[in-house]
Short mmCIF file of C-alpha atoms and ligand atoms in Angstrom, two decimals:
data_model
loop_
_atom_site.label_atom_id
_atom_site.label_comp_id
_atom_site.label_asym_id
_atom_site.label_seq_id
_atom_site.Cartn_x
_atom_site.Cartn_y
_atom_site.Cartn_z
CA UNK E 20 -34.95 14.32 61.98
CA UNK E 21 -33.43 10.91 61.99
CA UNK E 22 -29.75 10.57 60.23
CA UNK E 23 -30.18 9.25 56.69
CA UNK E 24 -27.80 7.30 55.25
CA UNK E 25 -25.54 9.68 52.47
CA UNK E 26 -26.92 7.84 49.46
CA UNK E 27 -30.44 8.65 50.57
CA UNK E 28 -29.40 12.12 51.69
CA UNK E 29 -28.09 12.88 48.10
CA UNK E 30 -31.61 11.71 46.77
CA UNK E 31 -33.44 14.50 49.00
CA UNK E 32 -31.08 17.12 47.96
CA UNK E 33 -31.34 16.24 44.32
CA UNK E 34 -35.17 16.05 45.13
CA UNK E 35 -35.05 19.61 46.60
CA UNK E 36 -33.42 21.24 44.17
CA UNK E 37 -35.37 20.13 41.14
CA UNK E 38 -38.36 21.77 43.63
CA UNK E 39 -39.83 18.80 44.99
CA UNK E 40 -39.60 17.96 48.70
CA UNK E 41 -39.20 14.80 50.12
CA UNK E 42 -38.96 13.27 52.84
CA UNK E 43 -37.01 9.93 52.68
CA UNK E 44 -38.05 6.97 55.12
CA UNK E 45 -35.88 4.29 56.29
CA UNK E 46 -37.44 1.30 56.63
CA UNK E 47 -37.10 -1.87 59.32
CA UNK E 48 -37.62 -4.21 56.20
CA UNK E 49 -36.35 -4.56 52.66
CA UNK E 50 -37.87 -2.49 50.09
CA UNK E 51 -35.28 -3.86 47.37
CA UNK E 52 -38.31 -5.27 44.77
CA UNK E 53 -41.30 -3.67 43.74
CA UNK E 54 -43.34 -6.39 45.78
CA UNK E 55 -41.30 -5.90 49.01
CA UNK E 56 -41.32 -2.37 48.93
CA UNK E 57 -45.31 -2.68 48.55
CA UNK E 58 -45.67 -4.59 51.65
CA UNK E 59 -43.43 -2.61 53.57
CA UNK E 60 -45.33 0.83 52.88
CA UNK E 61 -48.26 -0.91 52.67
CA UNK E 62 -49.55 0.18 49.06
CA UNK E 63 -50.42 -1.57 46.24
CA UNK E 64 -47.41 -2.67 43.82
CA UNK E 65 -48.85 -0.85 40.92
CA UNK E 66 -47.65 2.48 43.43
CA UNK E 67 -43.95 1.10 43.71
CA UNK E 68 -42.00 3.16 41.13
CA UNK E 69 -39.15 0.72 39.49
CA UNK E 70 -36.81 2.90 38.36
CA UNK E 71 -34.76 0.42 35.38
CA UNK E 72 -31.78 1.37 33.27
CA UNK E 73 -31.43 0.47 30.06
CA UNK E 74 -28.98 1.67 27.35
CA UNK E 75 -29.42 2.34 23.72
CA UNK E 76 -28.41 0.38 21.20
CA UNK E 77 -27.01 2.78 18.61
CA UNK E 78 -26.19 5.71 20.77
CA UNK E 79 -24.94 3.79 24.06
CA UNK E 80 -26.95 6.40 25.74
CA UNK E 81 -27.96 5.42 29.32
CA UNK E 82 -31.57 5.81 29.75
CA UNK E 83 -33.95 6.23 32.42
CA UNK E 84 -37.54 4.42 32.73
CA UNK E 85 -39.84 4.88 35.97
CA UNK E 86 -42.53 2.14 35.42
CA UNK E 87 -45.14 0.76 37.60
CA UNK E 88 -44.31 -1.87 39.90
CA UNK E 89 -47.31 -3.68 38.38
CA UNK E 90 -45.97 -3.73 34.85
CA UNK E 91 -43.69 -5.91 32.83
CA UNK E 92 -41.49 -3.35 29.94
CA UNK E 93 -41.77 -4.20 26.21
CA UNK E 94 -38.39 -3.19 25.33
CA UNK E 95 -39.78 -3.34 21.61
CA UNK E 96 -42.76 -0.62 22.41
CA UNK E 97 -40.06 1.31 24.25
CA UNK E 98 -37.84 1.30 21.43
CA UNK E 99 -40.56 3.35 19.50
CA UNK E 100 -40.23 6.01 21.56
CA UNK E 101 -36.83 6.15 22.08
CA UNK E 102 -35.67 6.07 18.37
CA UNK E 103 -33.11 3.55 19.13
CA UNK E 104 -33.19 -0.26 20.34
CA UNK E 105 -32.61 -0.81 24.15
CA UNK E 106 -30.25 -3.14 25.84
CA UNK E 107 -29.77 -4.39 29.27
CA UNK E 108 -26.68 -3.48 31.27
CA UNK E 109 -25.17 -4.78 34.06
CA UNK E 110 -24.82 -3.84 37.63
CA UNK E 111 -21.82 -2.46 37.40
CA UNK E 112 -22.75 -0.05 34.92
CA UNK E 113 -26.29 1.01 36.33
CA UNK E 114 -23.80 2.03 39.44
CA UNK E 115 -21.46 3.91 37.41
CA UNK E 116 -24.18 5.92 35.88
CA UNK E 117 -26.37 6.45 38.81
CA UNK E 118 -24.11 6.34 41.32
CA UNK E 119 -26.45 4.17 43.54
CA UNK E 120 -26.76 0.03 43.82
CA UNK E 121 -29.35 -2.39 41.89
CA UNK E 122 -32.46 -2.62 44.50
CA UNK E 123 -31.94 1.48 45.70
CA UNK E 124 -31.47 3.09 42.25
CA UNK E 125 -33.72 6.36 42.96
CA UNK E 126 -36.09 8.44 39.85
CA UNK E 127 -33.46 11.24 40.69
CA UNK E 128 -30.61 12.50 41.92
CA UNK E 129 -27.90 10.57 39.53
CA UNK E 130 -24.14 10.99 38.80
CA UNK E 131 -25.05 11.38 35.26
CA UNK E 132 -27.82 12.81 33.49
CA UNK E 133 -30.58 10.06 32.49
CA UNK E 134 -32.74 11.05 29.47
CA UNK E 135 -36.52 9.48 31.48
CA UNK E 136 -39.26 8.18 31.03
CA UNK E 137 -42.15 7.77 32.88
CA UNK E 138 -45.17 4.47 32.54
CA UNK E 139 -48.41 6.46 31.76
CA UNK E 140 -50.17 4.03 34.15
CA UNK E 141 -48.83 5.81 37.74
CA UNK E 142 -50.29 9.01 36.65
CA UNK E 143 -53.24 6.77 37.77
CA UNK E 144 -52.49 7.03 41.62
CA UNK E 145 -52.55 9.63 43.68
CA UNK E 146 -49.55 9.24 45.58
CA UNK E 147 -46.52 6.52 44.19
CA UNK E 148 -43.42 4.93 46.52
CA UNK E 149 -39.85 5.65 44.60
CA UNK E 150 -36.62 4.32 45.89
CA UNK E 151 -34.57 6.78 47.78
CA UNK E 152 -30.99 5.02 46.93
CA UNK E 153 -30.71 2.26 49.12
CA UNK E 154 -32.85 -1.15 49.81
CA UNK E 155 -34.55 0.09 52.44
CA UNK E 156 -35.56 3.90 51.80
CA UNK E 157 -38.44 5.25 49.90
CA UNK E 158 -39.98 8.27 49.32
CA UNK E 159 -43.68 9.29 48.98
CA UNK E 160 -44.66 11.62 45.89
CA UNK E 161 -47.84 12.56 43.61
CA UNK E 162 -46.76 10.99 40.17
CA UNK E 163 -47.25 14.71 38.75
CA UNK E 164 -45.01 15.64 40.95
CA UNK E 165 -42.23 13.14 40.02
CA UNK E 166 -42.92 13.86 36.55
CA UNK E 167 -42.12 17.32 36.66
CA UNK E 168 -38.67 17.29 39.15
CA UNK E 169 -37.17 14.26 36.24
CA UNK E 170 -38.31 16.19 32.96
CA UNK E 171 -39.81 12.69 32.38
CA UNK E 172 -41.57 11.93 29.04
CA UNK E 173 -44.59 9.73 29.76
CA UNK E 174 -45.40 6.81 27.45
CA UNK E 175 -46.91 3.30 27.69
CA UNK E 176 -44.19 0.66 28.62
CA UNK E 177 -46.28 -2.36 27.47
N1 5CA Z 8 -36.41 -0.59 45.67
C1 5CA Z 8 -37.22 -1.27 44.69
C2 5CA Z 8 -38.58 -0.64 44.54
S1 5CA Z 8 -38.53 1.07 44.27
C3 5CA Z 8 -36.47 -1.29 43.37
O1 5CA Z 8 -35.44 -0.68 43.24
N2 5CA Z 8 -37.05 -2.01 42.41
S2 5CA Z 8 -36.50 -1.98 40.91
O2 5CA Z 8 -37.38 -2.83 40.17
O3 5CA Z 8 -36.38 -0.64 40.44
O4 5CA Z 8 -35.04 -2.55 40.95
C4 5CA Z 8 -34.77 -3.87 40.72
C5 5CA Z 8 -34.53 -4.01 39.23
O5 5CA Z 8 -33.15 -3.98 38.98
C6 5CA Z 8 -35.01 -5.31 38.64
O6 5CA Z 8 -36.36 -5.22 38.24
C7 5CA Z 8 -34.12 -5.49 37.45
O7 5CA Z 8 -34.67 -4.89 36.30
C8 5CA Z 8 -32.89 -4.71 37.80
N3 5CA Z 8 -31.75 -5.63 38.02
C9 5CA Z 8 -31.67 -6.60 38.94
N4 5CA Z 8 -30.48 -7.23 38.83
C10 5CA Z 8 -29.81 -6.64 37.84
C11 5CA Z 8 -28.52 -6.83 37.25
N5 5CA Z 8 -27.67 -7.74 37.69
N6 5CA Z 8 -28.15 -6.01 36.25
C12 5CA Z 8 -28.96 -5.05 35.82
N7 5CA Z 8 -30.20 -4.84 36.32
C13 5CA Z 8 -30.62 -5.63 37.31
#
């Protein structure tokens, strides 16, 4: 087993103990967008889980959403389900909360615990590539699968 660097090693604990194992890849090239990580496991970009922060309005409450790298979020359509308007943060809070950088930020495995939810359109895959907190590590996973170690609440993003 190759050394992992210790952001990506906290991801496969996390993984492991919310019963899903994973095993973490480090790749040669950037996997910090949906498109590169696509071309570097060689999947389609619909496959590439973003994993995006966003914060609500009202509450301030961070909040979790695993979409497909294919889709575009209506913040709007998301707000439905969230009972509260979202807003964009910045970097520096998307570390604080996740304890990982912009480009790495895995499904799981946080400093804090992220209310999630999960695009509707990766249940249509088989098997979906998730960041593994870093630009260049990724996991492998059946979307089920993911749904089930993050609690996620599936919905349409769009
Ligand atoms: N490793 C890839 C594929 S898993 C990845 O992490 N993709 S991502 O889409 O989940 O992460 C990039 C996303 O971070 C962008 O789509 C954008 O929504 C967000 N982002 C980029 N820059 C900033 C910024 N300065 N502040 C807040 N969010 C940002």
């Amino acid at each position: 087993m190759t050394d992992l660097p210790p952001s990506a090693a906290r991801v496969e604990e996390a993984a492991r103990q919310a019963g899903l194992a994973i095993e973490v890849m480090v790749m040669a090239q950037s996997t910090r967008t949906a498109e590169e990580a696509a071309a570097a496991c060689g999947c389609a970009v619909g496959q590439i889980v973003k994993s995006l922060v966003f914060r609500g309005a009202a509450t301030k409450k961070p909040i979790l959403l695993l979409v497909s790298g294919a889709n575009r979020v209506d913040e709007r359509a998301v707000a439905r389900y969230v009972g509260e308007k979202l807003e964009r943060p910045d970097a520096d809070y998307v570390r604080e909360v996740t304890g990982f950088v912009i480009g790495g930020i895995p499904p799981l495995g946080h400093a804090t615990p992220l209310t999630t939810y999960m695009d509707a359109d990766l249940l249509n895959y088989d098997v979906v590539w998730a960041a593994a907190g870093t630009p260049a590590t990724v996991f492998k996973v059946e979307p089920e699968k993911l749904r089930e170690a993050t609690a996620a609440t599936v919905i349409a993003v769009g």
